Amino acid sequence: PVDAMIAGFKYGDRSDFAGALASLIPEPPARSRGTWLVPVPLHPKRLRERRYDQAALLGRALARRWQLPLVPRALVRARATNQQASLDAHARSANVAGAFRAARPNQLRGREVVLVDDVLTTGATAQACIECLVRSGARVLAVACVAVTERSHAG
C-alpha cells in the first residue's frame, strides 16, 4: 500500500498523500530548534508538469510535526535535468552534477539542515544537494525521505 501511495504522490497527482507519507519519516536523532528543513527543489519546468513539489509538501508536513522551520527556497535547481527514474546510478550522478545551487549561501553558513526528499534510490540527488549545502557552510544532519529503494547505495 505504501508503494502505491508513493507512486500516486510522485506521478498520480495525489498531493493529498503528503501528510500520511510524512508521518512515516522518523525524526532525525540530533537537531536543534534552529535546524532548517530544506526540500530538494524541482526545476520550474517540472513543477509546471507535476503542479506541485512533492519534497516541499513533505517538508511542510514535517515542519508542522517536528516544529522546525521549512526553508523551501534555500536550494534552487539551476538547470533542468532528465527524470531520474529511468536512469542507472552512473547516469543519475551525471544528470544532477552541478544542477543545484544555494539561493543565498550566506544564510546557510553555520546552519544545521535536514534535507527532505521523497524517495532515495541511488542517493545521487541527495548527494548533489548535500555537496551544495556543505559548500555554502551548512551542516547536513540527515536526509529525511519516505523510502529508500533496494537500488540505493546509501548507508
Backbone as ProteinMPNN parsed JSONL, in Angstrom:
{"seq_chain_A": "PVDAMIAGFKYGDRSDFAGALASLIPEPPARSRGTWLVPVPLHPKRLRERRYDQAALLGRALARRWQLPLVPRALVRARATNQQASLDAHARSANVAGAFRAARPNQLRGREVVLVDDVLTTGATAQACIECLVRSGARVLAVACVAVTERSHAG", "coords_chain_A": {"N_chain_A": [[0.8, -1.212, 0.0], [1.988, 1.241, 0.709], [3.854, 1.632, -1.311], [2.138, 2.085, -3.492], [0.96, 4.454, -2.649], [3.195, 6.171, -2.65], [3.854, 6.148, -5.391], [1.502, 7.274, -6.41], [1.659, 9.782, -5.211], [4.025, 10.82, -6.311], [3.624, 10.622, -9.129], [0.922, 10.534, -9.744], [-0.698, 12.729, -9.25], [-1.499, 13.024, -6.598], [-1.304, 14.885, -4.316], [-2.45, 15.053, -1.872], [-1.571, 12.947, -0.363], [0.651, 13.689, 1.053], [0.789, 14.32, 3.892], [0.216, 11.833, 5.163], [2.302, 10.268, 4.163], [4.513, 11.69, 5.121], [4.241, 11.17, 7.807], [5.428, 8.741, 8.079], [8.111, 9.131, 8.185], [10.893, 8.998, 10.215], [11.886, 11.022, 13.028], [14.862, 13.02, 12.894], [17.689, 12.039, 14.805], [19.425, 13.898, 16.078], [19.059, 17.267, 16.526], [18.439, 20.79, 16.538], [16.372, 23.506, 17.725], [16.84, 25.434, 15.862], [17.334, 24.154, 13.509], [17.024, 23.795, 10.041], [14.596, 22.685, 7.689], [15.114, 21.593, 4.503], [13.877, 21.254, 1.397], [14.493, 19.132, -1.464], [14.781, 20.807, -4.452], [12.469, 21.276, -7.186], [12.833, 21.773, -10.712], [11.539, 24.687, -12.337], [10.178, 24.001, -14.737], [9.554, 21.251, -14.406], [7.978, 21.503, -12.167], [5.753, 22.833, -13.238], [4.794, 20.753, -14.841], [4.145, 18.719, -12.949], [2.594, 20.079, -11.127], [2.807, 20.381, -8.41], [5.219, 20.432, -5.749], [6.644, 17.724, -4.543], [8.625, 17.186, -2.556], [8.685, 19.592, -1.157], [6.064, 19.634, -0.155], [6.139, 17.395, 1.56], [8.091, 18.378, 3.278], [6.705, 20.546, 4.4], [4.736, 19.226, 5.9], [6.391, 17.831, 7.667], [7.625, 19.968, 8.965], [5.519, 21.032, 10.464], [4.997, 18.835, 12.136], [7.469, 18.326, 13.423], [8.03, 20.77, 14.422], [9.821, 22.619, 13.239], [11.503, 25.061, 11.187], [10.623, 25.344, 7.757], [12.442, 25.81, 4.86], [11.881, 26.468, 1.898], [13.109, 27.543, -0.366], [15.836, 27.491, -0.099], [17.628, 26.013, -1.564], [18.058, 25.943, -5.092], [17.12, 24.584, -8.245], [19.325, 24.771, -10.651], [19.408, 24.109, -13.292], [17.438, 22.37, -15.706], [16.845, 18.88, -15.445], [16.995, 15.475, -16.62], [14.373, 13.078, -15.932], [15.028, 11.105, -13.111], [14.176, 8.5, -12.651], [14.352, 6.614, -14.769], [17.035, 6.214, -15.117], [20.33, 4.735, -14.692], [22.635, 4.247, -11.898], [25.121, 5.579, -12.42], [24.426, 7.316, -14.52], [22.498, 8.814, -13.2], [24.002, 10.266, -11.328], [25.592, 11.833, -13.068], [23.564, 13.235, -14.311], [22.553, 14.997, -12.339], [24.753, 16.429, -11.572], [26.098, 19.464, -10.678], [23.594, 20.629, -10.807], [22.286, 21.981, -8.79], [22.083, 24.879, -6.685], [22.846, 27.124, -4.018], [20.455, 29.423, -2.946], [20.866, 31.687, -1.338], [23.774, 31.689, -0.202], [25.078, 32.755, 2.094], [23.135, 32.739, 4.106], [23.0, 30.098, 4.752], [25.356, 29.45, 5.948], [26.847, 27.971, 8.699], [24.475, 26.867, 9.533], [22.335, 24.262, 10.721], [20.976, 21.586, 8.9], [18.305, 19.606, 7.627], [17.869, 17.669, 4.931], [15.174, 17.23, 2.713], [13.489, 14.797, 0.902], [11.545, 12.777, -1.382], [11.932, 10.006, -2.188], [14.77, 7.952, -1.851], [17.005, 6.666, -4.015], [19.508, 5.967, -5.617], [20.904, 7.823, -4.287], [22.062, 9.934, -5.57], [20.856, 12.461, -6.175], [20.381, 13.478, -3.596], [23.047, 13.532, -2.694], [24.18, 15.442, -4.439], [22.767, 17.713, -3.627], [23.529, 17.844, -0.928], [26.289, 18.304, -1.182], [26.222, 20.882, -2.278], [24.972, 22.306, -0.188], [26.884, 21.948, 1.872], [29.12, 23.208, 0.728], [28.211, 25.766, 0.977], [28.466, 26.181, 3.62], [26.753, 24.942, 5.4], [25.678, 22.492, 7.815], [24.824, 19.313, 7.297], [22.524, 17.331, 8.771], [20.895, 15.11, 8.331], [19.1, 13.12, 5.9], [15.831, 13.29, 5.2], [13.429, 11.089, 4.189], [10.735, 9.353, 2.532], [11.043, 6.751, 1.615], [13.604, 4.33, 1.038], [14.971, 2.867, -1.667], [15.528, -0.493, -2.97], [17.587, -0.36, -4.752], [19.279, 1.475, -3.72], [22.33, 3.051, -2.83], [22.888, 4.188, -0.547], [23.93, 4.607, 2.845]], "CA_chain_A": [[0.0, 0.0, 0.0], [2.84, 2.431, 0.751], [4.396, 1.796, -2.666], [1.091, 2.696, -4.318], [0.825, 5.851, -2.213], [4.354, 6.916, -3.133], [3.689, 6.31, -6.84], [0.435, 8.246, -6.606], [2.172, 11.074, -4.774], [5.025, 11.3, -7.276], [3.231, 10.645, -10.539], [-0.518, 10.408, -9.929], [-1.43, 13.932, -8.86], [-2.075, 12.802, -5.268], [-0.617, 15.715, -3.328], [-3.107, 14.845, -0.582], [-0.883, 11.889, 0.378], [1.852, 14.228, 1.697], [0.758, 14.187, 5.353], [0.319, 10.417, 5.548], [3.66, 9.799, 3.858], [5.444, 12.345, 6.048], [4.139, 10.529, 9.122], [6.278, 7.547, 8.06], [9.513, 9.541, 8.279], [11.301, 9.163, 11.617], [12.579, 12.268, 13.36], [16.317, 12.88, 12.984], [18.054, 11.892, 16.224], [20.072, 15.078, 16.639], [18.681, 18.51, 15.877], [18.119, 21.866, 17.47], [15.223, 24.304, 17.292], [17.265, 26.25, 14.724], [17.567, 23.319, 12.333], [16.146, 24.077, 8.908], [14.209, 21.634, 6.759], [15.351, 22.101, 3.156], [13.46, 20.253, 0.409], [15.152, 19.051, -2.774], [13.913, 21.617, -5.31], [12.133, 20.92, -8.566], [13.027, 22.827, -11.7], [10.221, 25.266, -12.655], [9.521, 23.244, -15.821], [8.996, 20.035, -13.809], [6.904, 21.936, -11.277], [4.573, 23.07, -14.08], [4.29, 19.445, -15.275], [3.563, 17.979, -11.819], [1.679, 21.003, -10.468], [3.188, 20.559, -7.008], [6.573, 19.991, -5.413], [6.417, 16.712, -3.518], [9.555, 17.33, -1.433], [8.236, 20.743, -0.369], [4.863, 19.228, 0.59], [6.607, 16.562, 2.674], [8.761, 19.28, 4.204], [5.688, 21.322, 5.131], [4.145, 18.331, 6.901], [7.418, 17.565, 8.688], [7.831, 21.2, 9.729], [4.443, 21.089, 11.464], [5.13, 17.729, 13.088], [8.701, 18.447, 14.195], [8.137, 22.159, 14.876], [11.046, 23.198, 12.696], [11.208, 25.892, 10.027], [10.828, 24.866, 6.397], [13.029, 26.855, 4.017], [11.712, 25.813, 0.602], [13.922, 28.11, -1.449], [17.253, 27.549, 0.275], [18.303, 25.491, -2.752], [17.335, 26.048, -6.355], [17.616, 23.722, -9.311], [19.882, 25.744, -11.581], [19.133, 23.681, -14.664], [16.523, 21.238, -15.839], [17.506, 17.584, -15.564], [16.106, 14.39, -17.03], [13.817, 12.335, -14.804], [15.985, 10.141, -12.593], [13.594, 7.162, -12.51], [14.748, 5.682, -15.834], [18.49, 6.226, -15.259], [21.117, 3.916, -13.767], [23.333, 5.023, -10.869], [26.124, 6.465, -13.018], [23.708, 8.352, -15.268], [21.829, 9.684, -12.227], [25.014, 11.195, -10.8], [25.929, 12.779, -14.133], [22.372, 14.037, -14.581], [22.354, 16.044, -11.332], [26.017, 17.123, -11.285], [26.012, 20.899, -10.9], [22.213, 21.055, -11.057], [21.741, 22.717, -7.649], [22.876, 25.962, -6.088], [22.227, 27.777, -2.865], [19.858, 30.706, -3.319], [21.578, 32.692, -0.553], [24.752, 30.886, 0.553], [25.409, 33.336, 3.408], [22.118, 32.344, 5.083], [23.223, 28.695, 5.112], [26.611, 29.309, 6.688], [26.696, 27.641, 10.114], [23.125, 26.372, 9.793], [22.057, 22.826, 10.678], [19.962, 21.353, 7.872], [17.823, 18.276, 7.272], [17.424, 17.662, 3.544], [13.917, 16.485, 2.577], [13.178, 14.281, -0.429], [10.501, 11.759, -1.282], [12.497, 8.658, -2.267], [16.208, 7.864, -2.069], [17.282, 5.456, -4.794], [20.965, 5.801, -5.611], [21.464, 8.871, -3.446], [22.736, 10.928, -6.405], [20.239, 13.778, -5.992], [20.684, 13.91, -2.225], [24.471, 13.851, -2.608], [24.407, 16.715, -5.124], [22.231, 18.763, -2.753], [24.384, 17.903, 0.262], [27.54, 18.977, -1.57], [25.9, 22.3, -2.428], [24.742, 22.842, 1.152], [28.162, 21.958, 2.596], [29.93, 24.288, 0.127], [27.671, 27.032, 1.489], [28.77, 26.261, 5.044], [25.742, 24.284, 6.233], [25.971, 21.165, 8.357], [23.674, 18.472, 6.981], [22.355, 16.353, 9.837], [20.211, 13.906, 7.862], [18.198, 13.2, 4.759], [14.524, 12.759, 5.566], [12.715, 10.622, 2.999], [9.684, 8.375, 2.806], [11.503, 5.4, 1.307], [14.904, 4.052, 0.447], [14.699, 1.717, -2.526], [16.501, -1.571, -2.96], [18.729, 0.024, -5.589], [20.004, 2.527, -3.055], [23.711, 2.849, -2.385], [23.02, 4.991, 0.664], [24.201, 3.837, 4.046]], "C_chain_A": [[0.842, 1.276, 0.0], [3.451, 2.684, -0.621], [3.39, 2.496, -3.57], [0.889, 4.164, -3.932], [1.972, 6.697, -2.736], [4.226, 7.168, -4.633], [2.593, 7.337, -7.138], [0.879, 9.659, -6.26], [3.128, 11.661, -5.806], [4.455, 11.536, -8.666], [1.72, 10.686, -10.776], [-1.341, 11.573, -9.443], [-2.113, 13.786, -7.497], [-1.284, 13.572, -4.2], [-1.205, 15.529, -1.932], [-2.471, 13.723, 0.241], [0.298, 12.412, 1.195], [1.862, 14.004, 3.207], [0.923, 12.755, 5.816], [1.724, 9.888, 5.291], [4.685, 10.427, 4.799], [5.404, 11.694, 7.422], [4.987, 9.263, 9.21], [7.76, 7.871, 8.255], [9.888, 9.733, 9.745], [12.032, 10.484, 11.837], [14.081, 12.037, 13.374], [16.734, 12.869, 14.448], [18.645, 13.143, 16.844], [19.649, 16.297, 15.835], [18.419, 19.543, 16.951], [16.9, 22.615, 16.937], [15.559, 25.14, 16.059], [17.541, 25.454, 13.459], [16.546, 23.653, 11.255], [15.815, 22.795, 8.169], [14.306, 22.229, 5.36], [14.945, 21.026, 2.152], [14.337, 20.285, -0.838], [14.242, 19.806, -3.747], [13.643, 20.975, -6.672], [12.505, 22.077, -9.474], [11.643, 23.396, -12.041], [9.469, 24.522, -13.763], [8.844, 21.988, -15.256], [7.847, 20.379, -12.865], [5.622, 22.214, -12.078], [3.957, 21.751, -14.53], [3.546, 18.739, -14.147], [2.509, 18.771, -11.07], [1.933, 21.149, -8.963], [4.579, 19.968, -6.804], [6.459, 19.01, -4.254], [7.381, 16.835, -2.335], [9.149, 18.507, -0.547], [6.982, 20.403, 0.436], [5.222, 18.33, 1.771], [7.267, 17.434, 3.734], [7.786, 20.089, 5.033], [5.057, 20.468, 6.23], [5.134, 18.029, 8.017], [7.647, 18.792, 9.562], [6.765, 21.349, 10.816], [4.667, 20.043, 12.555], [6.341, 17.909, 14.003], [8.906, 19.839, 14.769], [9.481, 22.771, 14.516], [10.688, 24.053, 11.486], [11.52, 25.184, 8.709], [11.358, 26.038, 5.579], [13.031, 26.324, 2.582], [12.575, 26.361, -0.521], [15.383, 28.28, -1.053], [18.122, 27.049, -0.874], [17.425, 25.755, -3.966], [17.955, 25.064, -7.345], [18.026, 24.665, -10.43], [19.649, 25.374, -13.044], [18.178, 22.498, -14.637], [17.339, 19.959, -16.008], [16.494, 16.571, -16.082], [15.525, 13.737, -15.784], [14.796, 11.238, -14.397], [15.48, 8.699, -12.671], [14.087, 6.17, -13.555], [16.257, 5.541, -15.967], [19.168, 5.271, -14.279], [21.926, 4.84, -12.846], [24.332, 6.016, -11.464], [25.44, 7.618, -13.74], [22.985, 9.313, -14.327], [22.808, 10.714, -11.669], [25.37, 12.252, -11.827], [24.773, 13.744, -14.384], [22.229, 15.204, -13.602], [23.633, 16.801, -10.967], [25.864, 18.608, -11.643], [24.604, 21.436, -11.098], [21.638, 21.928, -9.944], [22.68, 23.837, -7.23], [22.108, 26.522, -4.905], [21.687, 29.129, -3.308], [20.584, 31.852, -2.628], [22.587, 31.961, 0.337], [25.06, 31.441, 1.944], [24.4, 32.946, 4.475], [22.31, 30.906, 5.551], [24.459, 28.501, 5.987], [26.351, 29.096, 8.178], [25.356, 27.038, 10.489], [23.089, 24.845, 9.787], [20.866, 22.607, 9.759], [19.589, 19.878, 7.828], [17.279, 18.407, 5.855], [16.182, 16.779, 3.441], [13.729, 16.078, 1.119], [12.13, 13.195, -0.278], [11.097, 10.355, -1.217], [13.994, 8.759, -2.531], [16.474, 6.559, -2.811], [18.777, 5.203, -4.831], [21.636, 6.792, -4.675], [22.108, 9.993, -4.237], [22.163, 12.33, -6.194], [20.551, 14.308, -4.598], [22.146, 14.317, -2.106], [24.785, 15.183, -3.282], [23.912, 17.887, -4.276], [23.107, 18.943, -1.514], [25.685, 18.63, -0.058], [27.334, 20.48, -1.701], [25.704, 22.957, -1.059], [26.047, 22.97, 1.942], [29.082, 23.048, 2.045], [29.476, 25.658, 0.636], [27.881, 27.183, 2.988], [27.739, 25.632, 5.964], [26.27, 22.947, 6.741], [24.728, 20.319, 8.155], [23.607, 17.351, 8.006], [21.79, 15.032, 9.327], [19.517, 14.201, 6.544], [16.907, 12.531, 5.212], [13.8, 12.369, 4.289], [11.712, 9.549, 3.405], [10.203, 6.965, 2.628], [12.913, 5.413, 0.766], [14.701, 2.788, -0.369], [15.806, 0.678, -2.443], [17.736, -1.247, -3.773], [19.618, 1.048, -4.926], [21.419, 2.096, -2.697], [23.952, 3.617, -1.096], [23.241, 4.091, 1.861], [23.208, 4.017, 5.115]], "O_chain_A": [[0.472, 2.271, -0.623], [3.553, 3.833, -1.049], [3.751, 3.397, -4.328], [0.673, 5.012, -4.797], [1.757, 7.813, -3.211], [4.464, 8.284, -5.095], [2.752, 8.175, -8.026], [0.513, 10.618, -6.94], [3.054, 12.845, -6.135], [4.769, 12.539, -9.308], [1.287, 10.859, -11.915], [-2.548, 11.44, -9.24], [-3.179, 14.357, -7.27], [-0.681, 12.98, -3.306], [-0.546, 15.81, -0.931], [-2.796, 13.562, 1.418], [0.892, 11.652, 1.959], [2.866, 13.537, 3.745], [1.677, 12.482, 6.75], [2.273, 9.147, 6.106], [5.625, 9.757, 5.226], [6.413, 11.666, 8.127], [5.238, 8.766, 10.308], [8.569, 6.968, 8.468], [9.272, 10.539, 10.442], [12.707, 10.993, 10.943], [14.54, 10.983, 13.814], [16.181, 13.62, 15.25], [18.395, 13.427, 18.015], [19.852, 16.358, 14.623], [18.207, 19.214, 18.118], [16.458, 22.37, 15.815], [14.666, 25.513, 15.297], [17.939, 26.024, 12.443], [15.352, 23.778, 11.529], [16.665, 21.914, 8.038], [13.668, 23.238, 5.06], [15.603, 19.99, 2.063], [14.857, 21.334, -1.218], [13.06, 19.484, -3.858], [14.468, 20.244, -7.22], [12.494, 23.233, -9.05], [10.664, 22.65, -12.033], [8.242, 24.43, -13.719], [7.696, 21.698, -15.589], [6.866, 19.64, -12.772], [4.529, 21.863, -11.634], [2.733, 21.633, -14.598], [2.45, 18.219, -14.353], [1.623, 18.189, -10.443], [1.303, 21.988, -8.32], [5.044, 19.128, -7.575], [6.208, 19.41, -3.117], [6.968, 16.603, -1.198], [9.256, 18.428, 0.676], [6.847, 20.832, 1.582], [4.672, 18.487, 2.861], [7.037, 17.259, 4.931], [8.003, 20.299, 6.226], [4.866, 20.933, 7.354], [4.754, 17.977, 9.187], [7.841, 18.665, 10.771], [7.066, 21.741, 11.943], [4.542, 20.334, 13.744], [6.255, 17.675, 15.209], [9.853, 20.067, 15.522], [10.176, 23.35, 15.35], [9.679, 23.801, 10.828], [12.545, 24.517, 8.571], [10.788, 27.129, 5.605], [14.038, 25.802, 2.103], [12.751, 25.691, -1.539], [16.086, 29.121, -1.613], [19.203, 27.58, -1.13], [16.198, 25.785, -3.866], [19.146, 24.758, -7.287], [17.181, 25.283, -11.077], [19.69, 26.234, -13.923], [18.125, 21.735, -13.673], [18.396, 19.964, -16.639], [15.285, 16.785, -15.994], [16.108, 13.828, -14.703], [15.329, 10.527, -15.249], [16.285, 7.771, -12.75], [14.228, 4.986, -13.249], [16.724, 4.816, -16.846], [18.662, 5.024, -13.184], [21.901, 6.061, -13.0], [24.375, 7.174, -11.047], [25.838, 8.772, -13.584], [22.871, 10.502, -14.627], [22.478, 11.894, -11.554], [25.444, 13.436, -11.501], [24.988, 14.929, -14.639], [21.823, 16.294, -14.005], [23.597, 17.715, -10.144], [25.54, 18.95, -12.78], [24.435, 22.582, -11.514], [20.598, 22.556, -10.139], [23.896, 23.754, -7.397], [20.886, 26.403, -4.814], [22.387, 29.893, -3.972], [20.884, 32.869, -3.253], [22.292, 31.65, 1.491], [25.28, 30.67, 2.878], [24.767, 32.831, 5.645], [21.837, 30.533, 6.624], [24.58, 27.494, 6.685], [25.722, 29.925, 8.835], [25.128, 26.727, 11.658], [23.733, 24.208, 8.954], [19.875, 23.334, 9.82], [20.446, 19.007, 7.973], [16.341, 19.165, 5.609], [16.145, 15.694, 4.022], [13.802, 16.912, 0.216], [11.857, 12.743, 0.834], [10.801, 9.598, -0.293], [14.43, 9.57, -3.348], [16.201, 5.477, -2.294], [19.267, 4.309, -4.141], [22.799, 6.622, -4.311], [22.653, 10.923, -3.642], [22.923, 13.287, -6.048], [20.941, 15.466, -4.445], [22.457, 15.334, -1.486], [25.571, 15.971, -2.757], [24.562, 18.931, -4.213], [23.389, 20.069, -1.105], [26.13, 19.479, 0.715], [28.184, 21.264, -1.278], [26.221, 24.047, -0.812], [26.282, 23.983, 2.602], [29.751, 23.738, 2.814], [30.272, 26.594, 0.713], [27.513, 28.207, 3.565], [27.835, 25.77, 7.184], [27.187, 22.36, 6.166], [23.692, 20.575, 8.77], [24.514, 16.524, 8.1], [22.152, 13.963, 9.82], [19.366, 15.351, 6.131], [16.896, 11.351, 5.563], [13.58, 13.203, 3.41], [11.823, 8.929, 4.462], [9.851, 6.071, 3.399], [13.353, 6.369, 0.128], [14.305, 1.754, 0.169], [16.885, 0.941, -1.91], [18.811, -1.791, -3.521], [20.622, 1.457, -5.509], [21.672, 0.952, -2.319], [25.081, 3.691, -0.609], [22.79, 2.946, 1.882], [23.333, 3.415, 6.181]]}, "name": "protein", "num_of_chains": 1, "seq": "PVDAMIAGFKYGDRSDFAGALASLIPEPPARSRGTWLVPVPLHPKRLRERRYDQAALLGRALARRWQLPLVPRALVRARATNQQASLDAHARSANVAGAFRAARPNQLRGREVVLVDDVLTTGATAQACIECLVRSGARVLAVACVAVTERSHAG"}
